[in-house]
PDB file of C-alpha atoms in Angstrom:
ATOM      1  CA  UNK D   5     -63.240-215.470 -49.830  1.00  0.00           C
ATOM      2  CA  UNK D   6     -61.810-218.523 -47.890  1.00  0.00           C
ATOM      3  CA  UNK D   7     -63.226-222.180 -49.423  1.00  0.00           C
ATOM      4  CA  UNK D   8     -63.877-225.249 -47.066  1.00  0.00           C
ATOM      5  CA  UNK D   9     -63.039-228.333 -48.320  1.00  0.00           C
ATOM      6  CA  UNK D  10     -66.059-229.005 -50.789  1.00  0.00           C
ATOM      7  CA  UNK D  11     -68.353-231.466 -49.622  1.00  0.00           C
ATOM      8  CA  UNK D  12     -68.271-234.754 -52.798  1.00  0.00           C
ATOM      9  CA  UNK D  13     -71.549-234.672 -54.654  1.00  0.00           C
ATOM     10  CA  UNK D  14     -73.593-237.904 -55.977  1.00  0.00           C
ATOM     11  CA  UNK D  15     -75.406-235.776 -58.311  1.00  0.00           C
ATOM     12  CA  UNK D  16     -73.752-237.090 -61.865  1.00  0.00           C
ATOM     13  CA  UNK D  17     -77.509-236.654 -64.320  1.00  0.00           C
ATOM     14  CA  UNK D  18     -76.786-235.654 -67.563  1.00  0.00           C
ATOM     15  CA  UNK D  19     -74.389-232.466 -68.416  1.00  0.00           C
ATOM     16  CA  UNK D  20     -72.892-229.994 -65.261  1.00  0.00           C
ATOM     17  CA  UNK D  21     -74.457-231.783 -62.471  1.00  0.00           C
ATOM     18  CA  UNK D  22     -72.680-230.537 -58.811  1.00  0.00           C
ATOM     19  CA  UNK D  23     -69.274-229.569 -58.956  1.00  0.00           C
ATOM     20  CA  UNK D  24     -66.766-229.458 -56.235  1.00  0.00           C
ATOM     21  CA  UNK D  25     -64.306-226.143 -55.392  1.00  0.00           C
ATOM     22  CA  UNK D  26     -61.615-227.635 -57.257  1.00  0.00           C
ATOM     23  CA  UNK D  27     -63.672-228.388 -60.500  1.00  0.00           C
ATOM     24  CA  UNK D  28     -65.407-225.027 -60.839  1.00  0.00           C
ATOM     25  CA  UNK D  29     -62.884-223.671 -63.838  1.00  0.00           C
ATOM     26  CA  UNK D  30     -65.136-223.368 -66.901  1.00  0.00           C
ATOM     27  CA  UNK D  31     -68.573-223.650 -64.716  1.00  0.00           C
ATOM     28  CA  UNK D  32     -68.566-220.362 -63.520  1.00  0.00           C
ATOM     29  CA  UNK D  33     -68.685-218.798 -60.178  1.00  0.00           C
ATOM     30  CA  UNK D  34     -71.235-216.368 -58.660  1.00  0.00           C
ATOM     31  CA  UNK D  35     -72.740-215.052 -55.044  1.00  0.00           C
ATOM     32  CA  UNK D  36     -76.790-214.943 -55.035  1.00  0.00           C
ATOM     33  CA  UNK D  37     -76.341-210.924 -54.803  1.00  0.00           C
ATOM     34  CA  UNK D  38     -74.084-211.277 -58.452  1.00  0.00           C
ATOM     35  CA  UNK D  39     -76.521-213.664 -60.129  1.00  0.00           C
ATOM     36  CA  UNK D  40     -79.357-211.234 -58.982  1.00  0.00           C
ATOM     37  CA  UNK D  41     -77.750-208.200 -60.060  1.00  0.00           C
ATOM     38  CA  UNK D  42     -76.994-209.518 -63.468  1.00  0.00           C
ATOM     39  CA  UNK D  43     -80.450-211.310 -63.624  1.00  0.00           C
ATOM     40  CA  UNK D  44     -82.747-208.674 -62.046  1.00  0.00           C
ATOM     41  CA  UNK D  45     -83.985-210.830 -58.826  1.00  0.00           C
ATOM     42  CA  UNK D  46     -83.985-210.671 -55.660  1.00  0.00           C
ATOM     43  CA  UNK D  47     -80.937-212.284 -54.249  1.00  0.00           C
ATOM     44  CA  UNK D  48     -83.033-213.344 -51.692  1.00  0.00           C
ATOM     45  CA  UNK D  49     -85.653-215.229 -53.859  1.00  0.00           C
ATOM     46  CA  UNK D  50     -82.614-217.341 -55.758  1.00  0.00           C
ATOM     47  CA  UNK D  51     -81.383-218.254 -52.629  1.00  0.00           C
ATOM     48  CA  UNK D  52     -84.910-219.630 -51.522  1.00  0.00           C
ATOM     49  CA  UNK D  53     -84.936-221.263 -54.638  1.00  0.00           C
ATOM     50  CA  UNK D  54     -81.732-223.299 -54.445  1.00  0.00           C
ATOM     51  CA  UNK D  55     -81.384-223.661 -51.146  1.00  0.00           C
ATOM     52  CA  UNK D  56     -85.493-224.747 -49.956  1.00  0.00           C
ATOM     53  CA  UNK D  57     -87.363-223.229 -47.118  1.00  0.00           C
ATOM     54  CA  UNK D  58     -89.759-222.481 -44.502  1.00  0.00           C
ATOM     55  CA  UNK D  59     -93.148-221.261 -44.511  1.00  0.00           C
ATOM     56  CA  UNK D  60     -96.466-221.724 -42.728  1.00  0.00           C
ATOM     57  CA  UNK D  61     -94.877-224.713 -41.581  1.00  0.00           C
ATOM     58  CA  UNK D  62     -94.175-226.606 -44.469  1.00  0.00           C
ATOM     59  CA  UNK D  63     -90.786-227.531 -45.966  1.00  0.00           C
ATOM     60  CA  UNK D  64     -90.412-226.215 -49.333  1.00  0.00           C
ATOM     61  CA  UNK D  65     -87.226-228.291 -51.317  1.00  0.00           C
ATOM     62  CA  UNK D  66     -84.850-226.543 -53.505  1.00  0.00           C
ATOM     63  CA  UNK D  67     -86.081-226.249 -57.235  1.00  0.00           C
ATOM     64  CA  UNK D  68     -82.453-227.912 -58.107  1.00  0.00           C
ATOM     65  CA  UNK D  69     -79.098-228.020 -56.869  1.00  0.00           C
ATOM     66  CA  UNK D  70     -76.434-225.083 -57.932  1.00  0.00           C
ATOM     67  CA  UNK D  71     -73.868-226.812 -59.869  1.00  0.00           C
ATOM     68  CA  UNK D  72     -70.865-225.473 -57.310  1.00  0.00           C
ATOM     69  CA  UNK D  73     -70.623-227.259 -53.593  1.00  0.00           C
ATOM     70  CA  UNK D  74     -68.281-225.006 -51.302  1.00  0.00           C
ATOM     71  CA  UNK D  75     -69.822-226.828 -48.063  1.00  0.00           C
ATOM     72  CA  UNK D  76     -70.825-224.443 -45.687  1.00  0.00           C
ATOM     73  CA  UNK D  77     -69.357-221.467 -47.376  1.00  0.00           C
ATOM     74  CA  UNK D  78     -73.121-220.611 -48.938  1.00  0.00           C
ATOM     75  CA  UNK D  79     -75.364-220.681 -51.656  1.00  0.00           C
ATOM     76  CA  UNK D  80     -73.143-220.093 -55.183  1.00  0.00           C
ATOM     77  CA  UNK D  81     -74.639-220.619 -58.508  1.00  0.00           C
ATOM     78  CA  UNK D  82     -72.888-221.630 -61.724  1.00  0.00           C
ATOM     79  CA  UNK D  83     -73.336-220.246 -65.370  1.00  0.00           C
ATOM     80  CA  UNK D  84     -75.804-222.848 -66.034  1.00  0.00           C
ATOM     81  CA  UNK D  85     -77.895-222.090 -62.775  1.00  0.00           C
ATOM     82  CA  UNK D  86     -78.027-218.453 -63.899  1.00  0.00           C
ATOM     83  CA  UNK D  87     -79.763-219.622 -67.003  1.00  0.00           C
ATOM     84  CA  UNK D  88     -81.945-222.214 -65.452  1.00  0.00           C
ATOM     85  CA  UNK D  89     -83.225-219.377 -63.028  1.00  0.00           C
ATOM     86  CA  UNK D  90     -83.896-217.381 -66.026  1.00  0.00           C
ATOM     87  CA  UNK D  91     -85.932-219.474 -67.142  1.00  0.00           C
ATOM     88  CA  UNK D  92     -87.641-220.343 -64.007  1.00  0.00           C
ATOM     89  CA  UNK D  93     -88.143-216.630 -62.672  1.00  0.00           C
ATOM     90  CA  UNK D  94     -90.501-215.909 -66.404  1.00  0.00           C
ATOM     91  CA  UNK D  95     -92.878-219.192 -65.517  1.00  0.00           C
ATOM     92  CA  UNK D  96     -93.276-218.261 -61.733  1.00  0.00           C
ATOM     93  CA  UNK D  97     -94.039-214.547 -62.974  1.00  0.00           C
ATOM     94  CA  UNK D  98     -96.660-215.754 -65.319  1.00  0.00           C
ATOM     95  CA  UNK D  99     -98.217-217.817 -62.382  1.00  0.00           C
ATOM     96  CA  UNK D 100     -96.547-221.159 -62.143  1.00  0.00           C
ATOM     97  CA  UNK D 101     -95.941-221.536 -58.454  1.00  0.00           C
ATOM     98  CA  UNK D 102     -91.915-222.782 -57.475  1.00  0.00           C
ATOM     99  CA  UNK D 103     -93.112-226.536 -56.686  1.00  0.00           C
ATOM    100  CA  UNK D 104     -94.702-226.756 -60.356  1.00  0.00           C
ATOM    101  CA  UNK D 105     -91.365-225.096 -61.404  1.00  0.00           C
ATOM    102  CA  UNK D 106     -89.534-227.873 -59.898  1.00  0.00           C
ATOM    103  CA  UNK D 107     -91.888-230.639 -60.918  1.00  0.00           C
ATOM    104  CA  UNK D 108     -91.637-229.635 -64.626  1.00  0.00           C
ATOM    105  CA  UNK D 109     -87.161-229.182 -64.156  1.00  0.00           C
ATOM    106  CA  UNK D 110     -87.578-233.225 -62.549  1.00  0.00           C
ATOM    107  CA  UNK D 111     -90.037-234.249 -65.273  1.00  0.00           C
ATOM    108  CA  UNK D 112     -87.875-232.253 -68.169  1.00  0.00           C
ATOM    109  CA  UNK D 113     -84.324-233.871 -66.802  1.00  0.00           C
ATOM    110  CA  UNK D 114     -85.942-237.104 -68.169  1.00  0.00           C
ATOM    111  CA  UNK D 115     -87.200-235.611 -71.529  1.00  0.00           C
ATOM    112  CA  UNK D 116     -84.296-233.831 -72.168  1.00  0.00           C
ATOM    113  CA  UNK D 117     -81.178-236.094 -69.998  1.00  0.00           C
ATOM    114  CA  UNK D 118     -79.832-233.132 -68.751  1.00  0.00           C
ATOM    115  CA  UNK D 119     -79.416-231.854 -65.181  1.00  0.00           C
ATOM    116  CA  UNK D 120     -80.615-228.293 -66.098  1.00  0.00           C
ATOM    117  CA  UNK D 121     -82.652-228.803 -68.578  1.00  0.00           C
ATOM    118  CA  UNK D 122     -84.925-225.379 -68.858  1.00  0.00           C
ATOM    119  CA  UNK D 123     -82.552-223.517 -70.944  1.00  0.00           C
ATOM    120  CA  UNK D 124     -81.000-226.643 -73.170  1.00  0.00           C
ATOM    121  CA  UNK D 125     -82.449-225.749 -76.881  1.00  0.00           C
ATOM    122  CA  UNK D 126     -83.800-229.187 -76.553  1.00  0.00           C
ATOM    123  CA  UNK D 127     -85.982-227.968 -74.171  1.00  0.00           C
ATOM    124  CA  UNK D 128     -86.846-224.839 -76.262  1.00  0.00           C
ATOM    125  CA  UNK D 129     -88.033-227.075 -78.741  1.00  0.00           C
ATOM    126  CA  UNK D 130     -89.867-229.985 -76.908  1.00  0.00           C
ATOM    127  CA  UNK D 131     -90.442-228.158 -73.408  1.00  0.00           C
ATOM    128  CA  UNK D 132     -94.026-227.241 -73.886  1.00  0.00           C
ATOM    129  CA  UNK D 133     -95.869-230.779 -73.273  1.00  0.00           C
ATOM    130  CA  UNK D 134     -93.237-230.991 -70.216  1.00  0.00           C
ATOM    131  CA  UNK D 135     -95.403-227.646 -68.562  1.00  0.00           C
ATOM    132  CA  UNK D 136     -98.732-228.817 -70.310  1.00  0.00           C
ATOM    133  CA  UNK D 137     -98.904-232.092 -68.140  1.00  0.00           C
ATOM    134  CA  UNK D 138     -97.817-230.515 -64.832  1.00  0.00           C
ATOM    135  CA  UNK D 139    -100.701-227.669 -65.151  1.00  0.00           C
ATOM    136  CA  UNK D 140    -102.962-230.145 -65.781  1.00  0.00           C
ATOM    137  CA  UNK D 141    -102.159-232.598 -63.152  1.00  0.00           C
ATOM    138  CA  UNK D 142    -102.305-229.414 -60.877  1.00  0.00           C
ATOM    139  CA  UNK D 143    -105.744-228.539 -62.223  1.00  0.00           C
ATOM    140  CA  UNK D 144    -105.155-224.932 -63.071  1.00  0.00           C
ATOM    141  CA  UNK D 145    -107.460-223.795 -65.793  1.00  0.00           C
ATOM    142  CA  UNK D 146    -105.811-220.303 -66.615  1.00  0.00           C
ATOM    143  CA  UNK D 147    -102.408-221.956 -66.592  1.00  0.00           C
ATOM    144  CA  UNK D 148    -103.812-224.630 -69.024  1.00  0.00           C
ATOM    145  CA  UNK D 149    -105.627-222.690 -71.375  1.00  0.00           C
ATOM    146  CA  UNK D 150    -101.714-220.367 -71.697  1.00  0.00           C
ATOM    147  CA  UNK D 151     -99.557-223.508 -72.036  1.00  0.00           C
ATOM    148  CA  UNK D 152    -101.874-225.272 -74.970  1.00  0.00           C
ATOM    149  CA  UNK D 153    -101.417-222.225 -77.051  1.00  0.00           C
ATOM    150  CA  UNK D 154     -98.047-223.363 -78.799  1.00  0.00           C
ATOM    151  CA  UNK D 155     -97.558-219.254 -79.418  1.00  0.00           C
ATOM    152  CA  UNK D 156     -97.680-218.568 -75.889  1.00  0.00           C
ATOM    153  CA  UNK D 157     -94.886-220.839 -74.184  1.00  0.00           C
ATOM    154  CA  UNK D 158     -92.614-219.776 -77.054  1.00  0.00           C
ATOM    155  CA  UNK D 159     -93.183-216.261 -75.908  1.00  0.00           C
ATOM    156  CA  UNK D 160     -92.738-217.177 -72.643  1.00  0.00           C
ATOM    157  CA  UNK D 161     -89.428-219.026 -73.095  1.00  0.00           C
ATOM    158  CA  UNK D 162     -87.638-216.983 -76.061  1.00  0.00           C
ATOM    159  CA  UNK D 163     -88.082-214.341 -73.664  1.00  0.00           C
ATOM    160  CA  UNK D 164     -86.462-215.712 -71.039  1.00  0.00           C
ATOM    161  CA  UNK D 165     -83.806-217.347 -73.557  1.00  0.00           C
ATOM    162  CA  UNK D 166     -82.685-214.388 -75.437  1.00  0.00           C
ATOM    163  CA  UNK D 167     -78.962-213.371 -76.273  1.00  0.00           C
ATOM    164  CA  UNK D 168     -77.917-217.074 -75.520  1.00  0.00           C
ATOM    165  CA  UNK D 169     -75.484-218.909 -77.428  1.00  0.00           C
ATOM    166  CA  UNK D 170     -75.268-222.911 -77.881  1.00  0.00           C
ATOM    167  CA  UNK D 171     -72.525-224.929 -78.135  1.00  0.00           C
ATOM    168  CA  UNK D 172     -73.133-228.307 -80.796  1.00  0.00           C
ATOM    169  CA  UNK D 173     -74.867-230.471 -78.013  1.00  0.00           C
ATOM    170  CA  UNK D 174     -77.397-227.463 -77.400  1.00  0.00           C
ATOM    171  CA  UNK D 175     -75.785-226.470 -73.630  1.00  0.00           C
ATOM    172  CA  UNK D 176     -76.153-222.991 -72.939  1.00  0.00           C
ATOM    173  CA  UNK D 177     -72.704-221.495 -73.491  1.00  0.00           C
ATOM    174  CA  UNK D 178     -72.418-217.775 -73.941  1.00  0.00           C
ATOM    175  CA  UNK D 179     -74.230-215.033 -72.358  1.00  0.00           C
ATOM    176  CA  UNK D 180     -75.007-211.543 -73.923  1.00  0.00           C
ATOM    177  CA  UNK D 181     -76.367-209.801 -71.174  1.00  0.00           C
ATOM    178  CA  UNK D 182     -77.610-206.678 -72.167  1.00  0.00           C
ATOM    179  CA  UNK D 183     -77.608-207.897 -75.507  1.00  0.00           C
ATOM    180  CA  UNK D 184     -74.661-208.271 -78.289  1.00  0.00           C
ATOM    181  CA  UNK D 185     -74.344-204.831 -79.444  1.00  0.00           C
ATOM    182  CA  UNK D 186     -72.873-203.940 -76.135  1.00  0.00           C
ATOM    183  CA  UNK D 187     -69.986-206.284 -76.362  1.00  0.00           C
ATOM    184  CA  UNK D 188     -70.195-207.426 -73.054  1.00  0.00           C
ATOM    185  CA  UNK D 189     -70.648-211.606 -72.850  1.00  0.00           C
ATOM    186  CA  UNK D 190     -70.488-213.922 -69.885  1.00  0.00           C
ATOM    187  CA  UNK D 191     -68.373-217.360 -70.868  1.00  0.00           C
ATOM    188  CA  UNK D 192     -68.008-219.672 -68.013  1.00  0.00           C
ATOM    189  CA  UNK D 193     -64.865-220.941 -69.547  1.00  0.00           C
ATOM    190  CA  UNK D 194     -63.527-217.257 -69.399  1.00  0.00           C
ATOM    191  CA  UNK D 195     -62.378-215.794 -66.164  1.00  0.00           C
ATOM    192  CA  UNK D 196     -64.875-217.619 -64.000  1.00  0.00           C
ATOM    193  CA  UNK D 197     -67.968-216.476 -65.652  1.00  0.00           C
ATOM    194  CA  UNK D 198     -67.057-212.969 -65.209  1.00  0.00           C
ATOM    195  CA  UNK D 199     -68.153-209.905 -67.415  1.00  0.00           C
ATOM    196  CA  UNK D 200     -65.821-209.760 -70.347  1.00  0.00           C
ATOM    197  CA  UNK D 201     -65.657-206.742 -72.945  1.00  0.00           C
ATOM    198  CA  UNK D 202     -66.033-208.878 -75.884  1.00  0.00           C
ATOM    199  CA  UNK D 203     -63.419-207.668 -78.524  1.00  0.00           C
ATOM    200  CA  UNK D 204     -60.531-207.775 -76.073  1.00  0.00           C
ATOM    201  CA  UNK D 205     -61.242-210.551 -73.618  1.00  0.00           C
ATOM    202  CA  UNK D 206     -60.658-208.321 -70.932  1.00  0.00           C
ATOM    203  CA  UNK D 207     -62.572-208.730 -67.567  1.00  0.00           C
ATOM    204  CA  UNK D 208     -65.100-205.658 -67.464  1.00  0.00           C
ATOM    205  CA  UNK D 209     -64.103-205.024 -63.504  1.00  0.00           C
ATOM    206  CA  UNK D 210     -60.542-204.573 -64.674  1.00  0.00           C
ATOM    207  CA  UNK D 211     -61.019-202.225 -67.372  1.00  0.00           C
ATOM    208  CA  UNK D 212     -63.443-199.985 -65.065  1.00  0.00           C
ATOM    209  CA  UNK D 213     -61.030-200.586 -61.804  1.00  0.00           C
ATOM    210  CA  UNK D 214     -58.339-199.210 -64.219  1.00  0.00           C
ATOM    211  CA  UNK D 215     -60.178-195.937 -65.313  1.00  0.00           C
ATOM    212  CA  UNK D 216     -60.524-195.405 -61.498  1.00  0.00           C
ATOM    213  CA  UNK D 217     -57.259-195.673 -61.204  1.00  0.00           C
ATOM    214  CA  UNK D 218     -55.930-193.935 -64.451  1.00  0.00           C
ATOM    215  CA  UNK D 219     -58.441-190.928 -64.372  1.00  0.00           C
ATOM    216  CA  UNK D 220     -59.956-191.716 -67.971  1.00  0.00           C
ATOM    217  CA  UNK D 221     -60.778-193.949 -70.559  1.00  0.00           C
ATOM    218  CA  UNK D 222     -58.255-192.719 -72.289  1.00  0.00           C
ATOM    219  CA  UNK D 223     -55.308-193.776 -70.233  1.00  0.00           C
ATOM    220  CA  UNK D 224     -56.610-197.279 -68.908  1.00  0.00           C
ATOM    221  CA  UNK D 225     -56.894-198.177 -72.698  1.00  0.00           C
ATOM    222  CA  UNK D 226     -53.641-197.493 -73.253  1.00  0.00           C
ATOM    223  CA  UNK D 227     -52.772-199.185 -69.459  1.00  0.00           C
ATOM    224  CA  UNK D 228     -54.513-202.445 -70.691  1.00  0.00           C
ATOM    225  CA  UNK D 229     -53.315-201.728 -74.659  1.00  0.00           C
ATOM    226  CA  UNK D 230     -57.263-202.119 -75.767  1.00  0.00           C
ATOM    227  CA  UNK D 231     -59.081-199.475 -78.054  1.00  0.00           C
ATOM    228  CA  UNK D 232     -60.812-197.018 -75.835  1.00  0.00           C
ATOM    229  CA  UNK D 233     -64.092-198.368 -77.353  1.00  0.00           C
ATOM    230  CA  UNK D 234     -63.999-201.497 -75.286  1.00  0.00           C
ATOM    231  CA  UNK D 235     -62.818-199.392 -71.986  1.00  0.00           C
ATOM    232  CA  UNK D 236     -66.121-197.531 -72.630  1.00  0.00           C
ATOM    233  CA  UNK D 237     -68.469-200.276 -73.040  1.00  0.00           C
ATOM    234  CA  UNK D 238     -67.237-202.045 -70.027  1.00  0.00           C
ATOM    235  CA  UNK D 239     -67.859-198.520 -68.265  1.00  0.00           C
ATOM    236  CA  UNK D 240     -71.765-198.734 -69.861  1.00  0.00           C
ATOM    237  CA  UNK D 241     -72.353-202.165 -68.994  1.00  0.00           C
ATOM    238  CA  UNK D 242     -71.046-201.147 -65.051  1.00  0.00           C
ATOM    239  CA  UNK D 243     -73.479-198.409 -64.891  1.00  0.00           C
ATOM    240  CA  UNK D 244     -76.470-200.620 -66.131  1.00  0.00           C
ATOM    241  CA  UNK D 245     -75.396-202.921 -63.498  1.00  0.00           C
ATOM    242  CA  UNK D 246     -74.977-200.156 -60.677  1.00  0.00           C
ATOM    243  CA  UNK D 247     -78.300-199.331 -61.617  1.00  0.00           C
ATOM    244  CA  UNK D 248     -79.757-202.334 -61.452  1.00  0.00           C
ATOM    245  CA  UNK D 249     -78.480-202.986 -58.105  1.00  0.00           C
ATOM    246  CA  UNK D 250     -79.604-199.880 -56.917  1.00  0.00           C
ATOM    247  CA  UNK D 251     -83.421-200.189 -57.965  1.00  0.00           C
TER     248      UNK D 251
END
């Protein structure tokens, strides 16, 4: 992938607002297609999302803007915009339409003082009254009725929250996608936000790029000098992946 010069960004509220190309090391780095394989949405829908939109003739803003400016280059999300969307993609499944979404993120940024501020464990903890008052203000009874019962939002968020690990200011900073059993985390400040097999640090694309190239586990441990444990769970967590893509 060739970068453009990155456009300069005035965005500067709270932690990770936009980042330029050059200031992307420890932010994380991913396509639409990646963040939707890894999340389970359509590529297509996260793009809508961050980018804005047509339809029926109306313009439809973006719900925030992705932490990474390449210019023109495309839509590109960061670590934190994976777990904003996250968080985002539960609420709109449980009926909250995208413009409520992004009334509650602009209302929240002020509760909270964070540019992303869905998946901050500030927000985990205060969050609720942010969604109570824009239901209400939008008048929808269901929606109010499911955001006044305290054990309901919880559900709702924890959900969309789980396998997440905070650094001291309660920032989103480690990913366990398919949980931490599987050894597999996502650290933006490790090899761009990519897949790593936990116990070694090794990127999971290497590890599987080597057994295609060795034959076996077997030899691209010893290739990479890793137990063959960790060459196998980066081979599950590929497959989960390859499936996901492909459903």
């Amino acid at each position: 992938m060739t970068l453009s010069p990155p456009r300069t960004s005035n965005r500067t509220v709270g932690h990770n607002a936009q980042h330029p190309a050059q200031d992307f090391v420890g932010i994380g780095l991913y396509t639409p297609a990646e963040a939707g394989r890894l999340l389970r949405i359509t590529p297509s829908k996260i793009t809508r999302w961050l980018r804005g939109h047509e339809a029926n003739g109306k313009h439809y803003e973006p719900l925030w803007q992705p932490q990474v400016d390449l210019g023109d280059e495309g839509i590109f999300l960061g670590f934190r915009d994976l777990q904003e969307v996250r968080v985002a993609a539960t609420f709109i499944e449980r009926g909250l339409s995208p413009q409520r979404v992004r009334q509650a993120v602009e209302l929240a940024r002020d509760l909270v003082g964070d540019a992303r501020p869905l998946s901050t464990a500030r927000f985990r903890s205060d969050g609720r009254t942010v969604f109570l008052q824009v239901v209400e203000e939008d008048g929808q009874t269901k929606l109010i009725d499911l955001f006044k019962k305290q054990f309901a939002f919880r559900d709702i968020l924890e959900r969309s929250l789980t396998n997440l690990d905070y650094d001291e200011a309660g920032i989103p900073a480690v990913w366990w996608p398919l949980g931490r059993a599987k050894s597999v985390k996502i650290d933006p400040a490790r090899s761009f936000g990519q897949p790593i097999e936990a116990e070694t640090a090794v990127p999971v694309e290497a590890l599987v790029t080597a057994v295609e190239a060795e034959g076996s586990p077997e030899a691209a441990a010893r290739v990479w000098d890793v137990p063959v444990r960790a060459v196998k769970r980066a081979l599950a967590f590929q497959r989960e992946m390859d499936i996901r893509q492909a459903a």
